[in-house]
Tab-separated table of N, CA, C and O in Angstrom:
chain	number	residue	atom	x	y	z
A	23	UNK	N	-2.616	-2.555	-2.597
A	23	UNK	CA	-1.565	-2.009	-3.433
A	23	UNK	C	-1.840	-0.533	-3.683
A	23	UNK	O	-3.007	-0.160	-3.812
A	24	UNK	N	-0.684	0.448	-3.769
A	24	UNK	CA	-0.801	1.855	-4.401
A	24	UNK	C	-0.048	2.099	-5.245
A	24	UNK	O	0.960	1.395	-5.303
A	25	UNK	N	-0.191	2.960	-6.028
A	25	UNK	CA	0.991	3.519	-6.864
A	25	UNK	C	0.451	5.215	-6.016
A	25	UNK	O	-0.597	5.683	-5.571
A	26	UNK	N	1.815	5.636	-6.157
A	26	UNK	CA	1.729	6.826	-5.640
A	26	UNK	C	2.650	7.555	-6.913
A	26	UNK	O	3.490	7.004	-7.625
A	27	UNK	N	2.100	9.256	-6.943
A	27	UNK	CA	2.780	9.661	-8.309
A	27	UNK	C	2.904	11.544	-7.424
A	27	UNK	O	2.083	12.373	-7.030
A	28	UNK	N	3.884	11.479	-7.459
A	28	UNK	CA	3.792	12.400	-6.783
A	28	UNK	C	4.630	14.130	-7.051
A	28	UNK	O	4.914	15.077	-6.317
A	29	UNK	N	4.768	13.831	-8.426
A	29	UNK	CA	4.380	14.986	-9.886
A	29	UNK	C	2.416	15.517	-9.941
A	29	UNK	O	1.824	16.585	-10.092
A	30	UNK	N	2.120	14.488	-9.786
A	30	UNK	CA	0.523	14.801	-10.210
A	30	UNK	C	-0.349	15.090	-8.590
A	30	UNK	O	-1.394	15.732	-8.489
A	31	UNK	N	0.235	14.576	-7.688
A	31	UNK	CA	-0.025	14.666	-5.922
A	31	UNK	C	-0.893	13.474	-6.635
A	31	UNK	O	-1.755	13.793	-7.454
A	32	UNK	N	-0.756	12.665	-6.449
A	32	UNK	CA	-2.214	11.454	-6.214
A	32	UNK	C	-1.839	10.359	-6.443
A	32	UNK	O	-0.949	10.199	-7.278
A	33	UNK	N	-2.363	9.358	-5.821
A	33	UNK	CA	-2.686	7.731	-5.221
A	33	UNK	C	-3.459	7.270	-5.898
A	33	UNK	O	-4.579	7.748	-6.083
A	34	UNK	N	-2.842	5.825	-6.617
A	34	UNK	CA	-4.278	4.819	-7.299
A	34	UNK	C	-4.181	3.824	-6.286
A	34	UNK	O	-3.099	3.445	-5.839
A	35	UNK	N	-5.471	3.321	-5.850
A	35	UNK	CA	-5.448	2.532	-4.804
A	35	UNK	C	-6.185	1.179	-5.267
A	35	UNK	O	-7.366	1.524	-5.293
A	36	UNK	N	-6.148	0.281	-5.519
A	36	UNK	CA	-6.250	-1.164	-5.591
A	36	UNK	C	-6.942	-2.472	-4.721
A	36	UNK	O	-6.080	-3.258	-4.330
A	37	UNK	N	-8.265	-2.820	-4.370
A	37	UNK	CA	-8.487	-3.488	-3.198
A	37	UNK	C	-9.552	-4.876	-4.045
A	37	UNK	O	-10.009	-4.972	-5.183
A	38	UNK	N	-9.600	-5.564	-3.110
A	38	UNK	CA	-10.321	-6.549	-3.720
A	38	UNK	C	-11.341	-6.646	-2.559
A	38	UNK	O	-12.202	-7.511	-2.719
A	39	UNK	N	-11.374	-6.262	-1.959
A	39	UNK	CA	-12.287	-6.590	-0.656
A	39	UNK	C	-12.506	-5.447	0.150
A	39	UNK	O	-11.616	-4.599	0.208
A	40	UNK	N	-13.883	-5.255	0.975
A	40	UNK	CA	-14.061	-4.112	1.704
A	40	UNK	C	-12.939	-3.588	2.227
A	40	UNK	O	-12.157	-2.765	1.750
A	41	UNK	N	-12.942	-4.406	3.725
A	41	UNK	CA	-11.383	-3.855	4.634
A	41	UNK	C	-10.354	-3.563	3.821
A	41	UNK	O	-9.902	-2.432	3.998
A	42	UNK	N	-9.663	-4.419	2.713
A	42	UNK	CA	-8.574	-3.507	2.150
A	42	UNK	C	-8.841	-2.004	1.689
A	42	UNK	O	-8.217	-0.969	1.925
A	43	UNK	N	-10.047	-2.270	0.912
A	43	UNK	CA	-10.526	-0.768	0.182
A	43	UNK	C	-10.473	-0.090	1.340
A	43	UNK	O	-9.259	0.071	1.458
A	44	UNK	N	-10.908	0.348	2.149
A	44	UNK	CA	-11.061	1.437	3.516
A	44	UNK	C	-9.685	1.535	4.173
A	44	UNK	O	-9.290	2.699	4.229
A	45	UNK	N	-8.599	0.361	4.838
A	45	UNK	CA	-7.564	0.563	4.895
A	45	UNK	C	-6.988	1.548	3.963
A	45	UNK	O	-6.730	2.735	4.163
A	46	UNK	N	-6.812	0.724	2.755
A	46	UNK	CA	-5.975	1.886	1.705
A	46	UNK	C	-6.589	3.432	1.445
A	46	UNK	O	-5.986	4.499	1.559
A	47	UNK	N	-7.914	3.211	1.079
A	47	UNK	CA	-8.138	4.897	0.846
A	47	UNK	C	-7.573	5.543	1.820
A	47	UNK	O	-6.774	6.447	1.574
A	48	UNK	N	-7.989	5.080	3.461
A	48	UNK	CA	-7.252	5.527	4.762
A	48	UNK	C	-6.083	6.103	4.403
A	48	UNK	O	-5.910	7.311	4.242
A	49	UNK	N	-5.200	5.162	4.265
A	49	UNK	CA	-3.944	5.519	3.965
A	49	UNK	C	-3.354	6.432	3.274
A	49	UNK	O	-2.384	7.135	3.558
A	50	UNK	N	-4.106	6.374	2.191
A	50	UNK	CA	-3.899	7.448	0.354
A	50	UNK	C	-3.916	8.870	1.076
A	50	UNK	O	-3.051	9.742	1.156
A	51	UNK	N	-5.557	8.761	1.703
A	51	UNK	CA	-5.685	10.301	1.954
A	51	UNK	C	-4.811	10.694	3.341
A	51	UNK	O	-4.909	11.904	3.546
A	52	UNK	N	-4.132	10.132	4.170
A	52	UNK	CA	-3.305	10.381	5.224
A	52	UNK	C	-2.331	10.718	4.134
A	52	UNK	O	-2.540	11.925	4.013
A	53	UNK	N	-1.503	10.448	3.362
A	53	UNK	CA	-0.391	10.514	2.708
A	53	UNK	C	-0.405	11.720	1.337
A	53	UNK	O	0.387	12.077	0.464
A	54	UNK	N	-1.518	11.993	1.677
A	54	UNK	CA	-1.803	13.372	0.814
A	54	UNK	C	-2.395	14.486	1.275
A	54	UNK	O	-2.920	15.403	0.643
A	55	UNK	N	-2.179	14.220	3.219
A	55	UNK	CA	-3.023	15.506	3.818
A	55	UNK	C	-1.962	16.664	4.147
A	55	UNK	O	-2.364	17.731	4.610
A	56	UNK	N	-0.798	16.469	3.935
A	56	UNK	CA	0.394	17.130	4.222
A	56	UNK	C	0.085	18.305	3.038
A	56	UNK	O	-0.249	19.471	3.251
A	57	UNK	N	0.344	17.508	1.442
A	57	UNK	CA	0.779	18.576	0.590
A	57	UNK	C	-0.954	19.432	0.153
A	57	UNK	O	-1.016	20.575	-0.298
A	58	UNK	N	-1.848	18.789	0.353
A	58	UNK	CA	-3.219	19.321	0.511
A	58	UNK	C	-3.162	20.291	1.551
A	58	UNK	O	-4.315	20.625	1.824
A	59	UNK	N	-2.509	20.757	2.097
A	59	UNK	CA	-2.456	21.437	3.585
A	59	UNK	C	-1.463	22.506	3.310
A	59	UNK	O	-1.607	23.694	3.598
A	60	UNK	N	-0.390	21.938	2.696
A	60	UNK	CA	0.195	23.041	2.330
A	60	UNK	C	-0.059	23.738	0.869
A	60	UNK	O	0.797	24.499	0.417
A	61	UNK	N	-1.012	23.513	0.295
A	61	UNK	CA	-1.397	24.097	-0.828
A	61	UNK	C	-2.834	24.736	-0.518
A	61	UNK	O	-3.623	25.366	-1.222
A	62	UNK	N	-2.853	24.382	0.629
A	62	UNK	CA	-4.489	24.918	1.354
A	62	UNK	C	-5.661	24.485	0.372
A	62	UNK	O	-6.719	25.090	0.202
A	63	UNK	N	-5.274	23.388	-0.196
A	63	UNK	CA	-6.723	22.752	-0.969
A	63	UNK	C	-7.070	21.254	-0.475
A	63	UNK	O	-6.517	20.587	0.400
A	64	UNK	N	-8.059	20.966	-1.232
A	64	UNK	CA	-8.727	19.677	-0.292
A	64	UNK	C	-8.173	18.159	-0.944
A	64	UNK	O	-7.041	17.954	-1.382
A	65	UNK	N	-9.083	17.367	-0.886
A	65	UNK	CA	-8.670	15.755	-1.714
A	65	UNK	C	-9.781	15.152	-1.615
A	65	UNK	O	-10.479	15.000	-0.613
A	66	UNK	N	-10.001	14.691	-3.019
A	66	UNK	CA	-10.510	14.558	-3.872
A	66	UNK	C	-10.266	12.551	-4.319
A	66	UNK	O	-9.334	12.092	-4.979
A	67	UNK	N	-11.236	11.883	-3.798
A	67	UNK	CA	-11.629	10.489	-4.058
A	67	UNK	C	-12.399	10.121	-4.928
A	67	UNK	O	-13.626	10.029	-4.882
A	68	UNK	N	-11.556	9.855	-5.909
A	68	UNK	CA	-12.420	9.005	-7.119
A	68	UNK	C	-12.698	7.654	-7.417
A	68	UNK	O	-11.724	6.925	-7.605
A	69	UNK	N	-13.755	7.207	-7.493
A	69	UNK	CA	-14.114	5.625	-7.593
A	69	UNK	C	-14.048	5.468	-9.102
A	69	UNK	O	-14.750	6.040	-9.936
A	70	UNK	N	-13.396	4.878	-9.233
A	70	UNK	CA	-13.005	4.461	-11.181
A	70	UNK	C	-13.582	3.273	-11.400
A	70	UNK	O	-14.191	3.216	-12.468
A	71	UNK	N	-13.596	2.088	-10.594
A	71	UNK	CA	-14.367	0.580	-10.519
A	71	UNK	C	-14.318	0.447	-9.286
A	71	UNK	O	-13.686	1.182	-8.527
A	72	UNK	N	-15.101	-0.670	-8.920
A	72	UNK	CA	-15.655	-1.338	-7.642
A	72	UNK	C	-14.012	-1.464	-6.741
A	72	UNK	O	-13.957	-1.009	-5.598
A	73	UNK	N	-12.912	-2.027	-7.301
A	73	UNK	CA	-11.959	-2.163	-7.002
A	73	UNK	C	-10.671	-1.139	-7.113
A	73	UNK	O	-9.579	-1.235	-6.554
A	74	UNK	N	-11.205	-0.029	-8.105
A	74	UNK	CA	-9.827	0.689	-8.645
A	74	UNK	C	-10.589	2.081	-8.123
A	74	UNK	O	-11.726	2.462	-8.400
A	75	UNK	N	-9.219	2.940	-6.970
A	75	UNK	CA	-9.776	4.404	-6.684
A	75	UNK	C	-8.660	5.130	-6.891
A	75	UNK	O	-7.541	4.627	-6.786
A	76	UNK	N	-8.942	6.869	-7.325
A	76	UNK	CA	-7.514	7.912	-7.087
A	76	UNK	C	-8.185	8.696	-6.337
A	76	UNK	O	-9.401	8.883	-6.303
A	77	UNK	N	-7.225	9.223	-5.636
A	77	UNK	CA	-7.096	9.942	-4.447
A	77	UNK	C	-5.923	10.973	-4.770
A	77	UNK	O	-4.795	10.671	-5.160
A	78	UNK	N	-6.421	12.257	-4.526
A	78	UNK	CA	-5.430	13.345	-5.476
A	78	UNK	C	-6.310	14.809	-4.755
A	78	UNK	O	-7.457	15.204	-4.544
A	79	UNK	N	-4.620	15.312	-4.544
A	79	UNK	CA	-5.272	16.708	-4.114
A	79	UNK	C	-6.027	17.770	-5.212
A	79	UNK	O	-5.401	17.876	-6.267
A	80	UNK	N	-6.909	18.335	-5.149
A	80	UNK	CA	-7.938	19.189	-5.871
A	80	UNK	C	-7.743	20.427	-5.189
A	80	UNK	O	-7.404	20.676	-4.032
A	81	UNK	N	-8.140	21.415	-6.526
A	81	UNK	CA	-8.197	22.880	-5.632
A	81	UNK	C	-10.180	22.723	-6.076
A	81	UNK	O	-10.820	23.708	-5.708
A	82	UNK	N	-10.785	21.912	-6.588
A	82	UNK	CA	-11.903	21.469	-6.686
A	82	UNK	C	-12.441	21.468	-5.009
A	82	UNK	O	-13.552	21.721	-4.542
A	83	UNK	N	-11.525	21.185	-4.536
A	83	UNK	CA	-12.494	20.598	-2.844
A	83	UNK	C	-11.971	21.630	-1.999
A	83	UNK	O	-10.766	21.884	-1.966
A	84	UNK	N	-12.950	22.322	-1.217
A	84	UNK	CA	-12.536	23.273	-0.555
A	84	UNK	C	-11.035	22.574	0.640
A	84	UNK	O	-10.975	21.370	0.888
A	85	UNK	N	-9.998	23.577	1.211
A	85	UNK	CA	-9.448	23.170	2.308
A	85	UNK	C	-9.764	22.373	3.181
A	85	UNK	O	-10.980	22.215	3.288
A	86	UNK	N	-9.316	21.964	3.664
A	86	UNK	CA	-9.211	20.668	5.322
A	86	UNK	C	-10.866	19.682	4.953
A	86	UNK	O	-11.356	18.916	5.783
A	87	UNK	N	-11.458	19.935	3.617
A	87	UNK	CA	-12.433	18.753	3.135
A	87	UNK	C	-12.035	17.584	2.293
A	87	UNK	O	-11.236	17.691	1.363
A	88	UNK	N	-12.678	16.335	2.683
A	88	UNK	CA	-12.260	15.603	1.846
A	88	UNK	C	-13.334	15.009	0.679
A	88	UNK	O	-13.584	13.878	1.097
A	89	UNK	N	-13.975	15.174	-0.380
A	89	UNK	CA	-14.873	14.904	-1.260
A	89	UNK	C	-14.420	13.140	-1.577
A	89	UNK	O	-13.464	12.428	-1.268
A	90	UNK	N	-15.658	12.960	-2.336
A	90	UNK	CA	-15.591	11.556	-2.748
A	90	UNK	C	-16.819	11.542	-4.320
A	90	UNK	O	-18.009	11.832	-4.195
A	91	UNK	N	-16.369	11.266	-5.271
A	91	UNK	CA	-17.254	11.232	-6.580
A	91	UNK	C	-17.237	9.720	-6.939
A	91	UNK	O	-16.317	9.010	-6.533
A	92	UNK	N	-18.300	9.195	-7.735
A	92	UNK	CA	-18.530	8.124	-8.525
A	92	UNK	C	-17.664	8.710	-9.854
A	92	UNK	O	-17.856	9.905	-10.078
A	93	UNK	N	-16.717	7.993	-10.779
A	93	UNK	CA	-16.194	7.688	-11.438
A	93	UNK	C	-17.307	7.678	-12.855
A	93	UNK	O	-17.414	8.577	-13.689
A	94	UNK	N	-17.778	6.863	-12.826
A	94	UNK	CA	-18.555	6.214	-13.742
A	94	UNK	C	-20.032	6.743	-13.608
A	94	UNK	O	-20.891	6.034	-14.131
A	95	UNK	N	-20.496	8.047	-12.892
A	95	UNK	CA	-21.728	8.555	-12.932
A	95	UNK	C	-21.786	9.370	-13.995
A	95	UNK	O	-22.829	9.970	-14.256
């Protein structure tokens, strides 16, 4: 599952199981490499729980990179 919000540029992504989790982030950050590209900034993966991630363009992450943080560190 995603919710996509796309006032804020970013994806909450939803998985219960490995393969979904990797499918979807897949997906999130394909679907946010456009406006990351045209804003010439990067995207930015956040782990919120084992199961719950956002995925959201950052001027935090340099261009054409994609970062990934623990949530809860």
């Amino acid at each position: 599952m995603q919710e996509v919000n796309k006032k804020r540029k970013s994806v909450t992504v939803f998985a219960d199981n490995r393969h979904e989790r990797d499918d979807r982030l897949e997906a999130a950050v394909a679907s946010l490499r456009d406006i990351a590209t045209e804003l010439r900034i990067g995207i930015l993966v956040t782990r919120v729980s084992p199961q719950s991630f956002t995925v959201t363009v950052s001027p935090l992450v340099p261009f054409g990179m994609t970062r990934e943080v623990d949530g809860n560190a």
